[in-house]
CSV table of C-alpha atoms and ligand atoms in Angstrom, one decimal:
chain,number,residue,atom,x,y,z
A,10,MET,CA,107.1,82.0,116.8
A,11,ARG,CA,103.5,80.9,116.2
A,12,ILE,CA,100.4,81.7,116.3
A,13,GLU,CA,96.8,80.5,117.0
A,14,VAL,CA,93.5,81.9,116.3
A,15,ASP,CA,90.4,81.4,117.4
A,16,PRO,CA,87.6,82.3,115.2
A,17,GLU,CA,84.4,81.0,117.1
A,18,ARG,CA,85.9,83.8,119.9
A,19,CYS,CA,86.5,86.1,117.7
A,20,ALA,CA,84.4,89.5,118.1
A,21,GLY,CA,85.7,90.9,115.2
A,22,SER,CA,86.9,93.5,116.8
A,23,GLY,CA,89.6,94.6,114.0
A,24,MET,CA,91.7,95.2,116.4
A,25,CYS,CA,94.5,92.4,115.3
A,26,ALA,CA,94.1,93.4,111.6
A,27,LEU,CA,95.3,97.4,112.6
A,28,THR,CA,98.0,96.0,114.8
A,29,ASP,CA,99.7,94.2,112.1
A,30,PRO,CA,97.6,93.6,108.3
A,31,ALA,CA,100.9,91.7,107.6
A,32,VAL,CA,99.4,88.7,110.1
A,33,PHE,CA,96.0,89.3,110.5
A,34,ASP,CA,93.1,90.2,108.0
A,35,GLN,CA,89.2,90.2,108.7
A,36,ASP,CA,86.5,88.2,107.1
A,37,GLN,CA,84.6,90.3,104.4
A,38,VAL,CA,81.7,88.9,105.4
A,39,ASP,CA,80.9,89.1,109.4
A,40,GLY,CA,84.1,90.2,110.6
A,41,THR,CA,86.0,87.9,112.2
A,42,VAL,CA,89.8,86.6,112.2
A,43,VAL,CA,91.6,85.8,109.5
A,44,LEU,CA,95.2,84.7,110.1
A,45,LEU,CA,96.9,85.0,107.2
A,46,ARG,CA,100.8,84.2,108.7
A,47,PRO,CA,100.8,81.5,111.3
A,48,SER,CA,104.3,82.5,111.2
A,49,PRO,CA,104.8,85.7,111.0
A,50,PRO,CA,107.5,87.2,109.1
A,51,ALA,CA,111.1,88.2,110.3
A,52,GLY,CA,110.1,91.9,112.4
A,53,HIS,CA,106.3,91.5,112.9
A,54,GLU,CA,107.2,89.2,116.7
A,55,GLU,CA,106.4,92.1,118.9
A,56,ALA,CA,103.3,93.3,116.3
A,57,ALA,CA,101.8,89.9,117.2
A,58,ARG,CA,102.8,89.5,120.8
A,59,GLU,CA,100.8,92.8,121.2
A,60,ALA,CA,97.8,92.2,118.8
A,61,ALA,CA,97.5,89.2,121.5
A,62,HIS,CA,97.5,91.6,124.1
A,63,LEU,CA,94.9,93.4,122.5
A,64,CYS,CA,92.6,91.3,121.1
A,65,PRO,CA,89.5,91.8,123.7
A,66,ALA,CA,88.0,88.2,123.0
A,67,GLY,CA,91.3,86.4,123.9
A,68,ALA,CA,91.2,84.9,120.3
A,69,ILE,CA,94.7,85.0,119.6
A,70,ARG,CA,97.4,82.6,120.7
A,71,VAL,CA,101.0,83.6,120.5
A,72,LEU,CA,103.5,80.1,121.1
A,73,GLU,CA,106.9,81.2,121.1
B,128,LIG,S1,91.6,91.4,117.9
B,128,LIG,FE1,91.0,89.4,118.9
B,128,LIG,S2,88.1,90.3,118.5
B,128,LIG,FE2,89.1,91.8,117.2
B,128,LIG,S3,89.1,90.8,115.1
B,128,LIG,FE3,91.2,90.4,116.0
B,128,LIG,S4,90.9,88.5,117.2
B,128,LIG,FE4,89.0,88.6,116.8
């Protein structure tokens, strides 16, 4: 699995970082998404899918 994010679309809601803080973080200044792990570690796949589903801006893409 690979994850892509689009900071241009990101609305800074923080849902992704709340859903899986091992994979997603937010920029300290403007709150936009920071992708920590483009290839999620084992056991984080479902949380990554959930984060993509919850993102209100459609800024997270999961490539299975
Ligand atoms: S959930 Fe979406 S809009 Fe919110 S911070 Fe993450 S990528 Fe940005």
